[in-house]
PDB file of C-alpha atoms in Angstrom:
ATOM      1  CA  MET A   1      29.887 -12.802-182.288  1.00 45.00           C
ATOM      2  CA  ASN A   2      29.151  -9.169-181.465  1.00 45.00           C
ATOM      3  CA  GLU A   3      31.914  -7.045-183.027  1.00 43.00           C
ATOM      4  CA  ASP A   4      30.686  -3.752-181.599  1.00 45.00           C
ATOM      5  CA  PRO A   5      33.617  -2.555-179.461  1.00 41.00           C
ATOM      6  CA  GLY A   6      31.293  -0.463-177.370  1.00 44.00           C
ATOM      7  CA  SER A   7      29.406  -3.535-176.224  1.00 44.00           C
ATOM      8  CA  THR A   8      32.474  -4.910-174.425  1.00 45.00           C
ATOM      9  CA  SER A   9      33.155  -1.875-172.290  1.00 50.00           C
ATOM     10  CA  GLY A  10      30.475  -2.640-169.724  1.00 54.00           C
ATOM     11  CA  PRO A  11      27.730  -0.574-168.093  1.00 55.00           C
ATOM     12  CA  ALA A  12      30.142   1.548-166.049  1.00 53.00           C
ATOM     13  CA  HIS A  13      32.058   2.658-169.139  1.00 54.00           C
ATOM     14  CA  ARG A  14      28.867   3.329-171.110  1.00 55.00           C
ATOM     15  CA  LYS A  15      27.523   5.379-168.208  1.00 56.00           C
ATOM     16  CA  TRP A  16      30.686   7.445-168.151  1.00 57.00           C
ATOM     17  CA  TRP A  17      30.626   8.004-171.915  1.00 57.00           C
ATOM     18  CA  ASP A  18      26.966   9.044-171.663  1.00 59.00           C
ATOM     19  CA  ARG A  19      27.825  11.616-168.995  1.00 55.00           C
ATOM     20  CA  LEU A  20      30.764  12.966-170.975  1.00 55.00           C
ATOM     21  CA  GLY A  21      28.690  13.081-174.149  1.00 58.00           C
ATOM     22  CA  HIS A  22      26.023  15.047-172.321  1.00 52.00           C
ATOM     23  CA  LEU A  23      28.671  17.394-171.034  1.00 49.00           C
ATOM     24  CA  PHE A  24      29.722  18.331-174.561  1.00 51.00           C
ATOM     25  CA  SER A  25      26.340  18.147-176.250  1.00 50.00           C
ATOM     26  CA  GLY A  26      24.437  20.212-173.707  1.00 48.00           C
ATOM     27  CA  GLU A  27      24.982  23.759-172.531  1.00 43.00           C
ATOM     28  CA  PRO A  28      28.596  24.557-171.566  1.00 40.00           C
ATOM     29  CA  ARG A  29      29.395  23.790-167.934  1.00 61.00           C
ATOM     30  CA  ASN A  30      32.209  24.883-165.648  1.00 67.00           C
ATOM     31  CA  ARG A  31      35.783  23.721-166.072  1.00 65.00           C
ATOM     32  CA  GLU A  32      35.875  21.966-162.714  1.00 70.00           C
ATOM     33  CA  GLU A  33      33.083  19.620-163.769  1.00 71.00           C
ATOM     34  CA  LEU A  34      34.902  18.755-166.978  1.00 69.00           C
ATOM     35  CA  ILE A  35      38.112  17.990-165.078  1.00 69.00           C
ATOM     36  CA  ASP A  36      36.151  15.816-162.653  1.00 73.00           C
ATOM     37  CA  GLU A  37      34.793  13.838-165.589  1.00 71.00           C
ATOM     38  CA  LEU A  38      38.283  13.400-167.032  1.00 70.00           C
ATOM     39  CA  ARG A  39      39.572  12.165-163.685  1.00 73.00           C
ATOM     40  CA  THR A  40      36.716   9.695-163.545  1.00 74.00           C
ATOM     41  CA  ALA A  41      37.753   8.500-166.993  1.00 69.00           C
ATOM     42  CA  GLN A  42      41.275   7.915-165.748  1.00 68.00           C
ATOM     43  CA  ALA A  43      39.989   6.024-162.713  1.00 73.00           C
ATOM     44  CA  ASN A  44      37.957   3.813-165.069  1.00 72.00           C
ATOM     45  CA  GLY A  45      41.032   3.082-167.178  1.00 71.00           C
ATOM     46  CA  LEU A  46      39.871   5.133-170.174  1.00 72.00           C
ATOM     47  CA  LEU A  47      42.740   7.636-169.886  1.00 66.00           C
ATOM     48  CA  SER A  48      46.358   6.849-169.145  1.00 68.00           C
ATOM     49  CA  ALA A  49      48.236   8.413-166.253  1.00 64.00           C
ATOM     50  CA  ASP A  50      50.153  10.610-168.726  1.00 67.00           C
ATOM     51  CA  THR A  51      47.119  11.750-170.690  1.00 72.00           C
ATOM     52  CA  LEU A  52      45.158  13.320-167.837  1.00 67.00           C
ATOM     53  CA  PRO A  53      47.833  15.884-166.835  1.00 70.00           C
ATOM     54  CA  MET A  54      48.194  16.944-170.474  1.00 72.00           C
ATOM     55  CA  LEU A  55      44.450  17.430-170.855  1.00 72.00           C
ATOM     56  CA  GLU A  56      44.388  19.460-167.652  1.00 69.00           C
ATOM     57  CA  GLY A  57      47.338  21.483-168.953  1.00 67.00           C
ATOM     58  CA  ALA A  58      45.570  22.125-172.252  1.00 73.00           C
ATOM     59  CA  LEU A  59      42.604  23.491-170.310  1.00 72.00           C
ATOM     60  CA  ARG A  60      44.898  25.549-168.089  1.00 72.00           C
ATOM     61  CA  VAL A  61      46.495  27.483-170.971  1.00 72.00           C
ATOM     62  CA  THR A  62      43.110  29.005-171.776  1.00 76.00           C
ATOM     63  CA  GLU A  63      43.095  30.599-168.314  1.00 77.00           C
ATOM     64  CA  LEU A  64      46.709  31.779-168.046  1.00 82.00           C
ATOM     65  CA  ASN A  65      48.129  34.989-169.449  1.00 86.00           C
ATOM     66  CA  VAL A  66      51.584  35.539-170.895  1.00 88.00           C
ATOM     67  CA  ASP A  67      52.759  37.320-167.743  1.00 86.00           C
ATOM     68  CA  ASP A  68      52.076  34.136-165.754  1.00 85.00           C
ATOM     69  CA  VAL A  69      54.889  32.240-167.497  1.00 85.00           C
ATOM     70  CA  MET A  70      57.212  34.829-169.035  1.00 88.00           C
ATOM     71  CA  VAL A  71      60.875  35.269-168.170  1.00 87.00           C
ATOM     72  CA  PRO A  72      61.058  38.657-166.402  1.00 88.00           C
ATOM     73  CA  ARG A  73      63.000  41.515-167.958  1.00 88.00           C
ATOM     74  CA  VAL A  74      65.870  41.334-165.453  1.00 84.00           C
ATOM     75  CA  GLN A  75      66.615  37.738-166.499  1.00 86.00           C
ATOM     76  CA  ILE A  76      66.644  38.347-170.255  1.00 90.00           C
ATOM     77  CA  VAL A  77      70.034  38.105-171.963  1.00 91.00           C
ATOM     78  CA  MET A  78      70.026  41.065-174.352  1.00 94.00           C
ATOM     79  CA  ILE A  79      72.707  42.223-176.767  1.00 94.00           C
ATOM     80  CA  ASP A  80      73.672  45.815-177.452  1.00 95.00           C
ATOM     81  CA  VAL A  81      73.617  46.544-181.162  1.00 94.00           C
ATOM     82  CA  ASP A  82      77.037  48.224-180.851  1.00 93.00           C
ATOM     83  CA  ALA A  83      78.672  45.317-179.004  1.00 92.00           C
ATOM     84  CA  PRO A  84      81.770  43.858-180.716  1.00 90.00           C
ATOM     85  CA  LEU A  85      81.541  40.377-182.189  1.00 89.00           C
ATOM     86  CA  ASP A  86      83.792  38.859-179.510  1.00 88.00           C
ATOM     87  CA  ASP A  87      81.482  40.092-176.741  1.00 91.00           C
ATOM     88  CA  ILE A  88      78.444  38.736-178.567  1.00 91.00           C
ATOM     89  CA  LEU A  89      80.047  35.333-179.040  1.00 89.00           C
ATOM     90  CA  ALA A  90      80.965  35.262-175.351  1.00 89.00           C
ATOM     91  CA  ALA A  91      77.337  36.000-174.403  1.00 89.00           C
ATOM     92  CA  VAL A  92      76.096  33.220-176.687  1.00 89.00           C
ATOM     93  CA  VAL A  93      78.505  30.664-175.248  1.00 87.00           C
ATOM     94  CA  GLU A  94      77.941  31.673-171.622  1.00 86.00           C
ATOM     95  CA  SER A  95      74.147  31.695-171.797  1.00 84.00           C
ATOM     96  CA  GLY A  96      73.636  28.679-174.043  1.00 83.00           C
ATOM     97  CA  HIS A  97      70.619  30.370-175.639  1.00 87.00           C
ATOM     98  CA  SER A  98      69.901  30.358-179.356  1.00 87.00           C
ATOM     99  CA  ARG A  99      67.907  33.612-179.686  1.00 91.00           C
ATOM    100  CA  PHE A 100      68.742  37.057-178.320  1.00 94.00           C
ATOM    101  CA  PRO A 101      66.863  40.375-178.353  1.00 95.00           C
ATOM    102  CA  VAL A 102      69.090  43.138-179.695  1.00 96.00           C
ATOM    103  CA  HIS A 103      68.529  46.665-178.387  1.00 95.00           C
ATOM    104  CA  GLY A 104      69.594  50.155-179.374  1.00 94.00           C
ATOM    105  CA  GLU A 105      69.850  53.125-177.005  1.00 92.00           C
ATOM    106  CA  ASP A 106      68.168  51.282-174.139  1.00 92.00           C
ATOM    107  CA  LYS A 107      66.586  47.911-173.445  1.00 92.00           C
ATOM    108  CA  ASP A 108      63.158  49.135-174.483  1.00 93.00           C
ATOM    109  CA  ASP A 109      64.502  50.000-177.940  1.00 93.00           C
ATOM    110  CA  ILE A 110      64.294  46.537-179.470  1.00 94.00           C
ATOM    111  CA  LEU A 111      65.758  46.389-182.968  1.00 95.00           C
ATOM    112  CA  GLY A 112      65.262  42.707-183.669  1.00 94.00           C
ATOM    113  CA  ILE A 113      66.194  39.154-182.729  1.00 94.00           C
ATOM    114  CA  LEU A 114      69.626  37.616-183.261  1.00 94.00           C
ATOM    115  CA  LEU A 115      69.807  33.886-183.961  1.00 92.00           C
ATOM    116  CA  ALA A 116      73.058  32.357-182.776  1.00 90.00           C
ATOM    117  CA  LYS A 117      73.319  30.240-185.928  1.00 89.00           C
ATOM    118  CA  ASP A 118      73.477  33.397-188.039  1.00 89.00           C
ATOM    119  CA  LEU A 119      76.863  34.189-186.487  1.00 88.00           C
ATOM    120  CA  LEU A 120      78.534  31.140-188.035  1.00 84.00           C
ATOM    121  CA  LYS A 121      79.322  32.947-191.275  1.00 80.00           C
ATOM    122  CA  TYR A 122      81.455  35.446-189.366  1.00 81.00           C
ATOM    123  CA  PHE A 123      83.856  32.967-187.795  1.00 74.00           C
ATOM    124  CA  GLY A 124      87.290  33.896-189.117  1.00 69.00           C
ATOM    125  CA  ASN A 125      85.807  36.837-191.008  1.00 68.00           C
ATOM    126  CA  GLY A 126      84.801  39.215-188.234  1.00 57.00           C
ATOM    127  CA  HIS A 127      85.795  42.387-190.055  1.00 66.00           C
ATOM    128  CA  ASP A 128      82.666  42.069-192.220  1.00 77.00           C
ATOM    129  CA  PHE A 129      80.346  41.735-189.215  1.00 85.00           C
ATOM    130  CA  ASP A 130      77.170  43.827-189.347  1.00 87.00           C
ATOM    131  CA  ILE A 131      74.651  42.694-186.763  1.00 91.00           C
ATOM    132  CA  ARG A 132      71.836  44.809-188.191  1.00 92.00           C
ATOM    133  CA  SER A 133      71.972  42.876-191.468  1.00 91.00           C
ATOM    134  CA  ILE A 134      71.165  39.549-189.811  1.00 92.00           C
ATOM    135  CA  LEU A 135      68.500  40.590-187.302  1.00 94.00           C
ATOM    136  CA  ARG A 136      65.101  38.928-187.527  1.00 93.00           C
ATOM    137  CA  PRO A 137      61.913  40.884-186.770  1.00 92.00           C
ATOM    138  CA  ALA A 138      60.915  40.873-183.105  1.00 92.00           C
ATOM    139  CA  VAL A 139      57.427  39.697-182.156  1.00 91.00           C
ATOM    140  CA  LEU A 140      55.883  41.965-179.518  1.00 92.00           C
ATOM    141  CA  ILE A 141      52.879  40.840-177.502  1.00 91.00           C
ATOM    142  CA  PRO A 142      50.930  42.303-174.555  1.00 92.00           C
ATOM    143  CA  GLU A 143      51.174  40.894-171.037  1.00 89.00           C
ATOM    144  CA  SER A 144      47.454  40.140-171.075  1.00 89.00           C
ATOM    145  CA  MET A 145      47.522  37.779-174.071  1.00 90.00           C
ATOM    146  CA  ARG A 146      46.143  34.325-173.266  1.00 88.00           C
ATOM    147  CA  LEU A 147      48.571  31.433-173.654  1.00 88.00           C
ATOM    148  CA  ASN A 148      46.297  29.528-176.025  1.00 85.00           C
ATOM    149  CA  VAL A 149      46.146  32.592-178.282  1.00 88.00           C
ATOM    150  CA  LEU A 150      49.934  32.918-178.152  1.00 88.00           C
ATOM    151  CA  LEU A 151      50.406  29.245-178.996  1.00 85.00           C
ATOM    152  CA  ALA A 152      48.185  29.663-182.048  1.00 86.00           C
ATOM    153  CA  GLU A 153      50.223  32.725-183.048  1.00 86.00           C
ATOM    154  CA  PHE A 154      53.489  30.806-182.671  1.00 86.00           C
ATOM    155  CA  ARG A 155      52.125  28.070-184.934  1.00 84.00           C
ATOM    156  CA  ARG A 156      50.871  30.544-187.514  1.00 86.00           C
ATOM    157  CA  SER A 157      54.014  32.669-187.675  1.00 82.00           C
ATOM    158  CA  ARG A 158      56.489  29.836-186.999  1.00 85.00           C
ATOM    159  CA  ASN A 159      58.186  32.005-184.405  1.00 85.00           C
ATOM    160  CA  HIS A 160      59.510  30.434-181.220  1.00 85.00           C
ATOM    161  CA  MET A 161      59.962  33.536-179.090  1.00 90.00           C
ATOM    162  CA  ALA A 162      58.134  36.772-178.350  1.00 92.00           C
ATOM    163  CA  LEU A 163      58.919  39.847-176.283  1.00 94.00           C
ATOM    164  CA  VAL A 164      56.272  40.887-173.789  1.00 93.00           C
ATOM    165  CA  VAL A 165      55.530  44.601-173.518  1.00 92.00           C
ATOM    166  CA  ASP A 166      53.696  46.422-170.761  1.00 88.00           C
ATOM    167  CA  GLU A 167      50.981  49.048-171.098  1.00 84.00           C
ATOM    168  CA  TYR A 168      53.608  51.755-171.621  1.00 84.00           C
ATOM    169  CA  GLY A 169      55.383  49.923-174.431  1.00 87.00           C
ATOM    170  CA  GLY A 170      58.385  48.906-172.343  1.00 91.00           C
ATOM    171  CA  VAL A 171      59.820  45.397-172.353  1.00 93.00           C
ATOM    172  CA  ALA A 172      58.358  43.442-169.433  1.00 91.00           C
ATOM    173  CA  GLY A 173      59.635  39.980-170.248  1.00 92.00           C
ATOM    174  CA  LEU A 174      60.173  37.241-172.784  1.00 93.00           C
ATOM    175  CA  VAL A 175      58.232  34.081-173.563  1.00 92.00           C
ATOM    176  CA  THR A 176      59.079  31.080-175.734  1.00 88.00           C
ATOM    177  CA  ILE A 177      57.015  28.309-177.230  1.00 84.00           C
ATOM    178  CA  GLU A 178      58.713  25.990-174.732  1.00 83.00           C
ATOM    179  CA  ASP A 179      57.273  28.034-171.853  1.00 83.00           C
ATOM    180  CA  VAL A 180      53.778  27.521-173.225  1.00 82.00           C
ATOM    181  CA  LEU A 181      54.193  23.827-173.990  1.00 80.00           C
ATOM    182  CA  GLU A 182      55.534  23.176-170.496  1.00 78.00           C
ATOM    183  CA  GLU A 183      52.180  24.303-169.118  1.00 74.00           C
ATOM    184  CA  ILE A 184      50.615  21.451-171.090  1.00 72.00           C
ATOM    185  CA  VAL A 185      53.112  18.596-170.939  1.00 69.00           C
ATOM    186  CA  GLY A 186      55.209  19.560-167.913  1.00 66.00           C
ATOM    187  CA  GLU A 187      58.866  20.466-167.636  1.00 59.00           C
ATOM    188  CA  ILE A 188      60.842  20.116-170.868  1.00 53.00           C
ATOM    189  CA  ASP A 189      64.597  19.677-170.443  1.00 53.00           C
ATOM    190  CA  ASP A 190      66.812  20.921-173.228  1.00 53.00           C
ATOM    191  CA  GLU A 191      70.505  20.422-173.782  1.00 46.00           C
ATOM    192  CA  HIS A 192      71.351  23.440-171.613  1.00 48.00           C
ATOM    193  CA  ASP A 193      69.256  22.526-168.588  1.00 50.00           C
ATOM    194  CA  ASP A 194      71.157  21.266-165.578  1.00 50.00           C
ATOM    195  CA  GLU A 195      70.759  17.524-165.398  1.00 49.00           C
ATOM    196  CA  GLU A 196      70.678  15.612-162.156  1.00 52.00           C
ATOM    197  CA  GLU A 197      72.735  12.457-161.983  1.00 56.00           C
ATOM    198  CA  PRO A 198      70.382   9.465-162.181  1.00 65.00           C
ATOM    199  CA  ASP A 199      70.098   7.354-159.055  1.00 79.00           C
ATOM    200  CA  LEU A 200      71.166   3.938-160.326  1.00 89.00           C
ATOM    201  CA  MET A 201      71.131   1.993-157.044  1.00 92.00           C
ATOM    202  CA  HIS A 202      68.292   1.678-154.548  1.00 91.00           C
ATOM    203  CA  ALA A 203      68.756  -0.016-151.168  1.00 90.00           C
ATOM    204  CA  GLN A 204      65.776  -2.101-150.054  1.00 87.00           C
ATOM    205  CA  ALA A 205      64.516  -2.556-146.500  1.00 82.00           C
ATOM    206  CA  ASP A 206      65.433  -6.256-146.553  1.00 83.00           C
ATOM    207  CA  GLY A 207      69.092  -5.508-147.278  1.00 86.00           C
ATOM    208  CA  GLU A 208      68.838  -6.238-150.996  1.00 92.00           C
ATOM    209  CA  TRP A 209      69.597  -3.738-153.758  1.00 94.00           C
ATOM    210  CA  ILE A 210      67.869  -2.792-156.993  1.00 94.00           C
ATOM    211  CA  VAL A 211      70.705  -1.950-159.374  1.00 95.00           C
ATOM    212  CA  ASP A 212      70.545  -0.433-162.860  1.00 92.00           C
ATOM    213  CA  ALA A 213      72.685  -2.423-165.285  1.00 90.00           C
ATOM    214  CA  LEU A 214      74.433   0.797-166.363  1.00 87.00           C
ATOM    215  CA  THR A 215      75.805   1.356-162.860  1.00 91.00           C
ATOM    216  CA  PRO A 216      79.594   1.800-163.084  1.00 90.00           C
ATOM    217  CA  ILE A 217      81.418  -1.019-161.323  1.00 92.00           C
ATOM    218  CA  ALA A 218      83.450   1.499-159.307  1.00 91.00           C
ATOM    219  CA  ASP A 219      80.244   3.105-157.991  1.00 91.00           C
ATOM    220  CA  PHE A 220      78.767  -0.300-157.185  1.00 94.00           C
ATOM    221  CA  ASN A 221      81.893  -1.282-155.245  1.00 93.00           C
ATOM    222  CA  GLU A 222      81.865   1.934-153.250  1.00 91.00           C
ATOM    223  CA  GLU A 223      78.152   1.819-152.461  1.00 91.00           C
ATOM    224  CA  ILE A 224      77.774  -1.834-151.571  1.00 91.00           C
ATOM    225  CA  GLY A 225      81.253  -2.697-150.312  1.00 90.00           C
ATOM    226  CA  ALA A 226      82.281  -4.989-153.174  1.00 93.00           C
ATOM    227  CA  SER A 227      85.647  -5.338-154.905  1.00 93.00           C
ATOM    228  CA  PHE A 228      84.862  -6.234-158.523  1.00 94.00           C
ATOM    229  CA  SER A 229      87.493  -5.304-161.104  1.00 90.00           C
ATOM    230  CA  ASP A 230      86.570  -2.675-163.703  1.00 84.00           C
ATOM    231  CA  GLU A 231      89.542  -3.342-165.975  1.00 82.00           C
ATOM    232  CA  GLU A 232      87.575  -5.458-168.459  1.00 80.00           C
ATOM    233  CA  PHE A 233      84.050  -4.083-168.018  1.00 81.00           C
ATOM    234  CA  ASP A 234      82.804  -0.627-167.060  1.00 82.00           C
ATOM    235  CA  THR A 235      79.302  -1.490-165.859  1.00 86.00           C
ATOM    236  CA  ILE A 236      77.601  -4.063-163.690  1.00 93.00           C
ATOM    237  CA  GLY A 237      75.492  -5.126-166.667  1.00 89.00           C
ATOM    238  CA  GLY A 238      78.544  -5.836-168.809  1.00 86.00           C
ATOM    239  CA  MET A 239      80.239  -7.843-166.069  1.00 90.00           C
ATOM    240  CA  ALA A 240      77.155  -9.905-165.239  1.00 92.00           C
ATOM    241  CA  THR A 241      76.273 -10.618-168.883  1.00 88.00           C
ATOM    242  CA  SER A 242      79.799 -11.904-169.436  1.00 86.00           C
ATOM    243  CA  GLU A 243      79.440 -14.223-166.449  1.00 90.00           C
ATOM    244  CA  PHE A 244      76.124 -15.542-167.774  1.00 90.00           C
ATOM    245  CA  GLY A 245      77.755 -16.283-171.122  1.00 86.00           C
ATOM    246  CA  HIS A 246      74.588 -15.208-172.948  1.00 84.00           C
ATOM    247  CA  LEU A 247      72.003 -12.441-172.860  1.00 83.00           C
ATOM    248  CA  PRO A 248      69.962 -13.423-169.782  1.00 88.00           C
ATOM    249  CA  GLU A 249      66.217 -13.114-169.498  1.00 89.00           C
ATOM    250  CA  VAL A 250      64.089 -11.908-166.603  1.00 91.00           C
ATOM    251  CA  GLY A 251      64.130 -14.468-163.798  1.00 93.00           C
ATOM    252  CA  GLU A 252      67.627 -15.798-164.443  1.00 94.00           C
ATOM    253  CA  GLN A 253      70.216 -15.429-161.723  1.00 95.00           C
ATOM    254  CA  ILE A 254      73.929 -15.954-161.211  1.00 95.00           C
ATOM    255  CA  ALA A 255      76.341 -15.857-158.278  1.00 95.00           C
ATOM    256  CA  ILE A 256      79.398 -13.644-158.681  1.00 95.00           C
ATOM    257  CA  GLY A 257      81.723 -13.402-155.730  1.00 93.00           C
ATOM    258  CA  ASN A 258      79.707 -12.783-152.597  1.00 93.00           C
ATOM    259  CA  PHE A 259      76.619 -11.582-154.466  1.00 95.00           C
ATOM    260  CA  GLU A 260      73.692 -13.053-156.364  1.00 95.00           C
ATOM    261  CA  PHE A 261      72.469 -11.102-159.386  1.00 96.00           C
ATOM    262  CA  HIS A 262      68.797 -11.684-160.253  1.00 96.00           C
ATOM    263  CA  VAL A 263      67.654 -10.258-163.605  1.00 94.00           C
ATOM    264  CA  THR A 264      64.504  -8.175-163.045  1.00 93.00           C
ATOM    265  CA  GLN A 265      64.374  -6.192-166.312  1.00 90.00           C
ATOM    266  CA  SER A 266      65.789  -6.895-169.772  1.00 85.00           C
ATOM    267  CA  ASP A 267      64.970  -6.595-173.444  1.00 76.00           C
ATOM    268  CA  ASP A 268      66.266  -8.245-176.613  1.00 66.00           C
ATOM    269  CA  ARG A 269      69.407  -6.083-176.591  1.00 67.00           C
ATOM    270  CA  ARG A 270      70.653  -5.891-173.016  1.00 79.00           C
ATOM    271  CA  VAL A 271      69.980  -6.477-169.335  1.00 86.00           C
ATOM    272  CA  GLN A 272      68.453  -3.394-167.742  1.00 89.00           C
ATOM    273  CA  GLN A 273      68.146  -4.085-164.025  1.00 93.00           C
ATOM    274  CA  PHE A 274      69.183  -6.522-161.292  1.00 94.00           C
ATOM    275  CA  ARG A 275      68.115  -7.411-157.801  1.00 94.00           C
ATOM    276  CA  VAL A 276      71.364  -7.935-155.916  1.00 96.00           C
ATOM    277  CA  VAL A 277      71.542 -10.116-152.800  1.00 94.00           C
ATOM    278  CA  ARG A 278      74.596 -10.512-150.607  1.00 92.00           C
ATOM    279  CA  ARG A 279      75.311 -14.218-150.004  1.00 85.00           C
TER     280      ARG A 279
END
């Protein structure tokens, strides 16, 4: 038996690998040709749907400058070095940020970076507060710096934020490591980003419904015109699993009231999704 994994990939795959190998082994070619080759790899099943956008993003950061992704100056939450502790705490809570540039006479006079966690020691002991003593050094970078260079600098220095300065030395904006990574992997939601409510029910053209098992019974009743009680169970999944009397598998179905619940997704811990049909 031939154990060479390359021998099972077929002529089409070998041809693609030959072309990609030539691309890297020969003289450098343009970026568009490389991206075309990567897209061909995805079409041939050699790259997953998630991998291709990340590879394209990794190539893109070598072309973008800091000023392409930075938060502009007018949107930066800065703290005056002479601000009282109560005002600083209010700014931290309201913004939800964890790092803040601290300025002196004006917003171009950056004295350092305040980390919100460094304020914890002053809770209940505000009379000893001295903001200058807890400031971290500010990292200043030019607008023209390439994102790949900045990412390498973030990794080297272990900083997560940098202030962007213009040609005159004034603050033009702010950039974080998250801003750079989002160019590679796409939008990254943190705990302070506004979250959209997930859409747990999807009406189908044939009058059936695809329903997430975590759908609250009250929402299900309102959306589909049912009247199930939510006194004992909160979710459709909990109610249906109780009626089954066991953890159902994909393909099982049960009639409850005027509806049939067909299990379409489940794992070894819970039901995940139903197809619901009105009887």
